[in-house]
mmCIF file of C-alpha atoms in Angstrom:
data_model
loop_
_atom_site.group_PDB
_atom_site.id
_atom_site.type_symbol
_atom_site.label_atom_id
_atom_site.label_comp_id
_atom_site.label_asym_id
_atom_site.label_seq_id
_atom_site.Cartn_x
_atom_site.Cartn_y
_atom_site.Cartn_z
ATOM 1 C CA UNK L 1 -62.046 -20.992 39.448
ATOM 2 C CA UNK L 2 -63.336 -20.708 43.022
ATOM 3 C CA UNK L 3 -60.441 -22.847 44.241
ATOM 4 C CA UNK L 4 -58.008 -20.540 42.456
ATOM 5 C CA UNK L 5 -59.582 -17.450 44.031
ATOM 6 C CA UNK L 6 -59.310 -19.013 47.460
ATOM 7 C CA UNK L 7 -55.657 -19.949 46.888
ATOM 8 C CA UNK L 8 -54.895 -16.446 45.610
ATOM 9 C CA UNK L 9 -56.377 -14.867 48.750
ATOM 10 C CA UNK L 10 -54.267 -17.143 50.913
ATOM 11 C CA UNK L 11 -51.025 -16.375 49.078
ATOM 12 C CA UNK L 12 -50.927 -13.260 46.894
ATOM 13 C CA UNK L 13 -53.430 -11.166 48.865
ATOM 14 C CA UNK L 14 -51.826 -11.739 52.251
ATOM 15 C CA UNK L 15 -49.600 -10.008 54.761
ATOM 16 C CA UNK L 16 -47.133 -12.846 54.329
ATOM 17 C CA UNK L 17 -46.500 -11.757 50.736
ATOM 18 C CA UNK L 18 -45.491 -8.247 51.883
ATOM 19 C CA UNK L 19 -43.194 -9.632 54.567
ATOM 20 C CA UNK L 20 -41.453 -11.960 52.112
ATOM 21 C CA UNK L 21 -40.994 -9.214 49.506
ATOM 22 C CA UNK L 22 -39.371 -7.006 52.146
ATOM 23 C CA UNK L 23 -37.178 -9.938 53.229
ATOM 24 C CA UNK L 24 -36.082 -10.458 49.621
ATOM 25 C CA UNK L 25 -35.175 -6.777 49.281
ATOM 26 C CA UNK L 26 -33.115 -6.823 52.485
ATOM 27 C CA UNK L 27 -31.326 -9.940 51.234
ATOM 28 C CA UNK L 28 -30.491 -8.198 47.955
ATOM 29 C CA UNK L 29 -29.244 -5.109 49.809
ATOM 30 C CA UNK L 30 -27.100 -7.240 52.106
ATOM 31 C CA UNK L 31 -25.711 -9.142 49.121
ATOM 32 C CA UNK L 32 -24.893 -5.909 47.269
ATOM 33 C CA UNK L 33 -23.714 -3.828 50.215
ATOM 34 C CA UNK L 34 -20.053 -3.669 49.141
ATOM 35 C CA UNK L 35 -21.080 -2.496 45.666
ATOM 36 C CA UNK L 36 -23.468 0.054 47.155
ATOM 37 C CA UNK L 37 -20.691 1.454 49.336
ATOM 38 C CA UNK L 38 -18.376 1.638 46.321
ATOM 39 C CA UNK L 39 -21.022 3.469 44.279
ATOM 40 C CA UNK L 40 -21.405 6.054 47.058
ATOM 41 C CA UNK L 41 -17.726 6.917 46.731
ATOM 42 C CA UNK L 42 -17.776 6.829 42.942
ATOM 43 C CA UNK L 43 -21.209 7.006 41.302
ATOM 44 C CA UNK L 44 -19.766 5.548 38.089
ATOM 45 C CA UNK L 45 -18.486 2.454 39.918
ATOM 46 C CA UNK L 46 -21.579 0.244 39.782
ATOM 47 C CA UNK L 47 -25.167 0.491 38.662
ATOM 48 C CA UNK L 48 -28.284 -1.241 39.942
ATOM 49 C CA UNK L 49 -28.138 -3.849 37.169
ATOM 50 C CA UNK L 50 -24.532 -4.635 38.099
ATOM 51 C CA UNK L 51 -25.593 -5.102 41.725
ATOM 52 C CA UNK L 52 -28.499 -7.396 40.894
ATOM 53 C CA UNK L 53 -26.461 -9.332 38.341
ATOM 54 C CA UNK L 54 -23.618 -9.910 40.793
ATOM 55 C CA UNK L 55 -26.037 -10.990 43.534
ATOM 56 C CA UNK L 56 -27.678 -13.528 41.206
ATOM 57 C CA UNK L 57 -24.390 -14.820 39.806
ATOM 58 C CA UNK L 58 -22.079 -14.901 42.801
ATOM 59 C CA UNK L 59 -23.895 -14.573 46.093
ATOM 60 C CA UNK L 60 -24.685 -17.630 48.213
ATOM 61 C CA UNK L 61 -27.859 -16.055 49.564
ATOM 62 C CA UNK L 62 -29.750 -16.990 46.390
ATOM 63 C CA UNK L 63 -30.803 -20.231 48.082
ATOM 64 C CA UNK L 64 -32.159 -18.244 51.020
ATOM 65 C CA UNK L 65 -34.206 -16.156 48.578
ATOM 66 C CA UNK L 66 -35.707 -19.308 47.069
ATOM 67 C CA UNK L 67 -36.667 -20.550 50.515
ATOM 68 C CA UNK L 68 -38.301 -17.183 51.235
ATOM 69 C CA UNK L 69 -40.423 -17.497 48.093
ATOM 70 C CA UNK L 70 -41.267 -21.094 48.997
ATOM 71 C CA UNK L 71 -42.791 -19.733 52.194
ATOM 72 C CA UNK L 72 -45.503 -17.909 50.268
ATOM 73 C CA UNK L 73 -47.694 -20.856 49.316
ATOM 74 C CA UNK L 74 -45.553 -23.878 48.404
ATOM 75 C CA UNK L 75 -46.683 -25.597 51.592
ATOM 76 C CA UNK L 76 -50.371 -24.972 50.790
ATOM 77 C CA UNK L 77 -51.198 -28.679 50.744
ATOM 78 C CA UNK L 78 -49.409 -29.168 54.076
ATOM 79 C CA UNK L 79 -51.645 -26.496 55.618
ATOM 80 C CA UNK L 80 -54.809 -28.037 54.153
ATOM 81 C CA UNK L 81 -53.792 -31.511 55.300
ATOM 82 C CA UNK L 82 -52.677 -30.499 58.800
ATOM 83 C CA UNK L 83 -55.836 -28.504 59.560
ATOM 84 C CA UNK L 84 -58.142 -31.115 57.999
ATOM 85 C CA UNK L 85 -59.402 -28.712 55.330
ATOM 86 C CA UNK L 86 -58.559 -31.021 52.463
ATOM 87 C CA UNK L 87 -61.765 -33.085 52.594
ATOM 88 C CA UNK L 88 -63.918 -29.973 52.865
ATOM 89 C CA UNK L 89 -62.148 -28.442 49.849
ATOM 90 C CA UNK L 90 -62.404 -31.612 47.757
ATOM 91 C CA UNK L 91 -66.112 -31.783 48.550
ATOM 92 C CA UNK L 92 -66.489 -28.585 46.495
ATOM 93 C CA UNK L 93 -63.970 -29.271 43.739
ATOM 94 C CA UNK L 94 -62.168 -32.192 42.110
ATOM 95 C CA UNK L 95 -58.564 -33.314 42.375
ATOM 96 C CA UNK L 96 -57.589 -31.973 38.961
ATOM 97 C CA UNK L 97 -58.852 -28.472 39.705
ATOM 98 C CA UNK L 98 -57.274 -28.564 43.166
ATOM 99 C CA UNK L 99 -53.872 -29.591 41.801
ATOM 100 C CA UNK L 100 -53.871 -27.117 38.916
ATOM 101 C CA UNK L 101 -55.005 -24.267 41.163
ATOM 102 C CA UNK L 102 -52.248 -24.955 43.698
ATOM 103 C CA UNK L 103 -49.466 -24.847 41.108
ATOM 104 C CA UNK L 104 -50.787 -21.901 39.086
ATOM 105 C CA UNK L 105 -51.259 -19.699 42.138
ATOM 106 C CA UNK L 106 -47.926 -20.753 43.632
ATOM 107 C CA UNK L 107 -46.117 -19.934 40.369
ATOM 108 C CA UNK L 108 -47.827 -16.559 39.980
ATOM 109 C CA UNK L 109 -47.189 -15.666 43.628
ATOM 110 C CA UNK L 110 -43.489 -16.575 43.488
ATOM 111 C CA UNK L 111 -42.873 -14.741 40.209
ATOM 112 C CA UNK L 112 -44.770 -11.683 41.453
ATOM 113 C CA UNK L 113 -42.736 -11.615 44.679
ATOM 114 C CA UNK L 114 -39.444 -11.740 42.749
ATOM 115 C CA UNK L 115 -40.389 -9.015 40.269
ATOM 116 C CA UNK L 116 -41.809 -6.791 43.015
ATOM 117 C CA UNK L 117 -38.698 -7.243 45.179
ATOM 118 C CA UNK L 118 -36.370 -6.417 42.272
ATOM 119 C CA UNK L 119 -38.245 -3.204 41.525
ATOM 120 C CA UNK L 120 -38.426 -2.308 45.210
ATOM 121 C CA UNK L 121 -34.671 -2.850 45.391
ATOM 122 C CA UNK L 122 -34.354 -0.469 42.443
ATOM 123 C CA UNK L 123 -36.327 2.204 44.310
ATOM 124 C CA UNK L 124 -34.320 1.748 47.507
ATOM 125 C CA UNK L 125 -30.943 1.585 45.748
ATOM 126 C CA UNK L 126 -31.522 4.645 43.558
ATOM 127 C CA UNK L 127 -33.763 6.736 45.797
ATOM 128 C CA UNK L 128 -32.267 6.130 49.230
ATOM 129 C CA UNK L 129 -28.800 4.675 48.721
ATOM 130 C CA UNK L 130 -27.776 6.842 45.781
ATOM 131 C CA UNK L 131 -26.958 4.049 43.341
ATOM 132 C CA UNK L 132 -26.747 4.744 39.606
ATOM 133 C CA UNK L 133 -29.438 3.288 37.357
ATOM 134 C CA UNK L 134 -27.882 4.048 33.991
ATOM 135 C CA UNK L 135 -24.332 2.905 34.816
ATOM 136 C CA UNK L 136 -23.953 -0.649 33.468
ATOM 137 C CA UNK L 137 -20.604 -2.379 33.231
ATOM 138 C CA UNK L 138 -21.630 -5.941 32.454
ATOM 139 C CA UNK L 139 -24.813 -7.014 30.676
ATOM 140 C CA UNK L 140 -23.608 -10.279 29.157
ATOM 141 C CA UNK L 141 -26.431 -11.384 26.900
ATOM 142 C CA UNK L 142 -29.342 -8.953 26.663
ATOM 143 C CA UNK L 143 -27.065 -5.927 26.580
ATOM 144 C CA UNK L 144 -29.123 -3.872 24.125
ATOM 145 C CA UNK L 145 -32.184 -4.059 26.363
ATOM 146 C CA UNK L 146 -30.048 -3.373 29.416
ATOM 147 C CA UNK L 147 -28.559 -0.204 27.981
ATOM 148 C CA UNK L 148 -31.672 1.139 26.283
ATOM 149 C CA UNK L 149 -34.323 0.025 28.754
ATOM 150 C CA UNK L 150 -32.668 -0.648 32.143
ATOM 151 C CA UNK L 151 -35.970 -0.615 34.053
ATOM 152 C CA UNK L 152 -37.435 -3.199 31.665
ATOM 153 C CA UNK L 153 -34.265 -5.272 31.975
ATOM 154 C CA UNK L 154 -34.630 -5.391 35.766
ATOM 155 C CA UNK L 155 -38.175 -6.693 35.263
ATOM 156 C CA UNK L 156 -36.775 -9.384 32.934
ATOM 157 C CA UNK L 157 -34.266 -10.362 35.605
ATOM 158 C CA UNK L 158 -37.036 -10.646 38.172
ATOM 159 C CA UNK L 159 -39.191 -12.678 35.785
ATOM 160 C CA UNK L 160 -36.353 -15.058 34.890
ATOM 161 C CA UNK L 161 -35.269 -15.561 38.481
ATOM 162 C CA UNK L 162 -38.883 -15.843 39.601
ATOM 163 C CA UNK L 163 -39.765 -18.608 37.152
ATOM 164 C CA UNK L 164 -36.688 -20.595 38.241
ATOM 165 C CA UNK L 165 -37.720 -20.111 41.884
ATOM 166 C CA UNK L 166 -41.230 -21.255 40.962
ATOM 167 C CA UNK L 167 -39.763 -24.358 39.313
ATOM 168 C CA UNK L 168 -37.838 -25.189 42.496
ATOM 169 C CA UNK L 169 -40.929 -24.526 44.614
ATOM 170 C CA UNK L 170 -42.995 -26.777 42.326
ATOM 171 C CA UNK L 171 -40.689 -29.682 43.160
ATOM 172 C CA UNK L 172 -41.048 -28.782 46.836
ATOM 173 C CA UNK L 173 -44.830 -28.783 46.476
ATOM 174 C CA UNK L 174 -44.668 -32.179 44.779
ATOM 175 C CA UNK L 175 -42.716 -33.581 47.722
ATOM 176 C CA UNK L 176 -45.298 -32.132 50.113
ATOM 177 C CA UNK L 177 -47.921 -34.561 48.866
ATOM 178 C CA UNK L 178 -45.582 -37.437 49.794
ATOM 179 C CA UNK L 179 -44.519 -35.911 53.138
ATOM 180 C CA UNK L 180 -46.927 -33.170 54.316
ATOM 181 C CA UNK L 181 -44.415 -31.200 56.344
ATOM 182 C CA UNK L 182 -43.952 -27.461 55.861
ATOM 183 C CA UNK L 183 -40.263 -27.398 56.745
ATOM 184 C CA UNK L 184 -39.476 -30.357 54.498
ATOM 185 C CA UNK L 185 -41.397 -28.715 51.669
ATOM 186 C CA UNK L 186 -39.544 -25.397 51.957
ATOM 187 C CA UNK L 187 -36.196 -27.087 52.519
ATOM 188 C CA UNK L 188 -36.616 -29.276 49.431
ATOM 189 C CA UNK L 189 -37.248 -26.151 47.330
ATOM 190 C CA UNK L 190 -33.956 -24.628 48.437
ATOM 191 C CA UNK L 191 -32.110 -27.916 47.995
ATOM 192 C CA UNK L 192 -33.469 -28.391 44.470
ATOM 193 C CA UNK L 193 -32.366 -24.881 43.505
ATOM 194 C CA UNK L 194 -28.906 -25.362 45.019
ATOM 195 C CA UNK L 195 -28.501 -28.728 43.264
ATOM 196 C CA UNK L 196 -29.638 -27.264 39.946
ATOM 197 C CA UNK L 197 -27.147 -24.385 39.943
ATOM 198 C CA UNK L 198 -24.362 -26.608 41.282
ATOM 199 C CA UNK L 199 -24.626 -29.841 39.322
ATOM 200 C CA UNK L 200 -26.325 -29.136 35.994
ATOM 201 C CA UNK L 201 -23.385 -28.755 33.558
ATOM 202 C CA UNK L 202 -22.475 -25.172 32.716
ATOM 203 C CA UNK L 203 -23.162 -24.273 29.116
ATOM 204 C CA UNK L 204 -25.907 -26.861 28.591
ATOM 205 C CA UNK L 205 -29.366 -25.748 27.489
ATOM 206 C CA UNK L 206 -30.661 -26.822 30.918
ATOM 207 C CA UNK L 207 -28.106 -24.731 32.799
ATOM 208 C CA UNK L 208 -30.044 -23.004 35.595
ATOM 209 C CA UNK L 209 -27.057 -20.869 36.598
ATOM 210 C CA UNK L 210 -27.076 -19.241 33.159
ATOM 211 C CA UNK L 211 -30.820 -18.677 33.369
ATOM 212 C CA UNK L 212 -30.774 -16.743 36.624
ATOM 213 C CA UNK L 213 -27.667 -14.737 35.689
ATOM 214 C CA UNK L 214 -29.112 -13.734 32.289
ATOM 215 C CA UNK L 215 -26.348 -15.537 30.396
ATOM 216 C CA UNK L 216 -26.874 -17.191 26.974
ATOM 217 C CA UNK L 217 -28.831 -20.426 27.358
ATOM 218 C CA UNK L 218 -28.541 -21.685 23.765
ATOM 219 C CA UNK L 219 -25.359 -22.564 21.841
ATOM 220 C CA UNK L 220 -25.585 -19.513 19.590
ATOM 221 C CA UNK L 221 -25.502 -16.144 21.311
ATOM 222 C CA UNK L 222 -26.270 -13.807 18.430
ATOM 223 C CA UNK L 223 -28.483 -10.799 18.990
ATOM 224 C CA UNK L 224 -31.188 -12.277 16.769
ATOM 225 C CA UNK L 225 -31.582 -15.175 19.204
ATOM 226 C CA UNK L 226 -32.038 -13.093 22.346
ATOM 227 C CA UNK L 227 -35.830 -13.400 22.230
ATOM 228 C CA UNK L 228 -35.623 -17.144 21.615
ATOM 229 C CA UNK L 229 -33.174 -17.587 24.494
ATOM 230 C CA UNK L 230 -35.394 -15.658 26.891
ATOM 231 C CA UNK L 231 -38.425 -17.644 25.711
ATOM 232 C CA UNK L 232 -36.533 -20.889 26.372
ATOM 233 C CA UNK L 233 -35.671 -19.561 29.826
ATOM 234 C CA UNK L 234 -39.413 -19.327 30.477
ATOM 235 C CA UNK L 235 -40.556 -22.556 28.810
ATOM 236 C CA UNK L 236 -37.976 -24.874 30.350
ATOM 237 C CA UNK L 237 -38.988 -24.181 33.986
ATOM 238 C CA UNK L 238 -42.680 -24.108 33.046
ATOM 239 C CA UNK L 239 -42.373 -27.624 31.596
ATOM 240 C CA UNK L 240 -40.911 -28.816 34.913
ATOM 241 C CA UNK L 241 -43.794 -27.145 36.762
ATOM 242 C CA UNK L 242 -46.321 -28.910 34.503
ATOM 243 C CA UNK L 243 -44.668 -32.275 35.130
ATOM 244 C CA UNK L 244 -44.758 -31.653 38.886
ATOM 245 C CA UNK L 245 -48.447 -30.706 38.637
ATOM 246 C CA UNK L 246 -49.275 -34.002 36.922
ATOM 247 C CA UNK L 247 -47.271 -36.073 39.417
ATOM 248 C CA UNK L 248 -48.872 -34.146 42.295
ATOM 249 C CA UNK L 249 -52.308 -35.015 40.919
ATOM 250 C CA UNK L 250 -51.388 -38.698 40.522
ATOM 251 C CA UNK L 251 -50.188 -38.880 44.130
ATOM 252 C CA UNK L 252 -53.311 -37.094 45.320
ATOM 253 C CA UNK L 253 -55.384 -39.645 43.426
ATOM 254 C CA UNK L 254 -53.490 -42.452 45.161
ATOM 255 C CA UNK L 255 -54.055 -40.853 48.541
ATOM 256 C CA UNK L 256 -57.776 -40.543 47.847
ATOM 257 C CA UNK L 257 -58.064 -44.176 46.751
ATOM 258 C CA UNK L 258 -56.260 -45.357 49.870
ATOM 259 C CA UNK L 259 -58.195 -43.139 52.279
ATOM 260 C CA UNK L 260 -55.154 -41.009 53.201
ATOM 261 C CA UNK L 261 -56.795 -37.610 52.735
#
């Protein structure tokens, strides 16, 4: 628990978190600028959900957003290793607690940053740029929630995108224990995300592109399965994070046995 508190202070309760959230919002605004300009001319043209949905589905800056989130705490082990804190930390806790704490805090921090940035984008788009919240042209899967509860739907988008970012960052964190280099760690996170949306077959239950764009992720797309589909969108990335946590621990154990910590 103490290790988790320390990790949380170094990631969630930090100035870096605020900077990255602001960077995510500016990326979303830049990605949606054409739609924002169109909505200024005709307020019924696009809504905030349309803007976010298009940015997540079409825009190439998604990878940049993942790399931003990876900068929060994915390279936590690299920092501990480089500054020789790792032995001092492991003198107060064990490898299992250290590994679990790293991945839990990293996941929470990444998901929080995504949700917070999506809601901040909502405030900026509606309050300062004059975008329409209630205007929704395309809500492909969870349309009932999108029309009835648009603010909740934006939170769902942030949660879904955040958990996929956390999955990519978990792989980056796993690689950090093999090669403790911050830039490699962050770069791997972006590369994993890009590879996942590019090469996992569209329409499969493991399709990451469908997850982040709020498309159906199971063969049947009936309304009764919306909750199950969203639950699968959470569980699938979490399972990858758990696997990365275990492999991270095993590599840490190997490093300890060979005097490489």
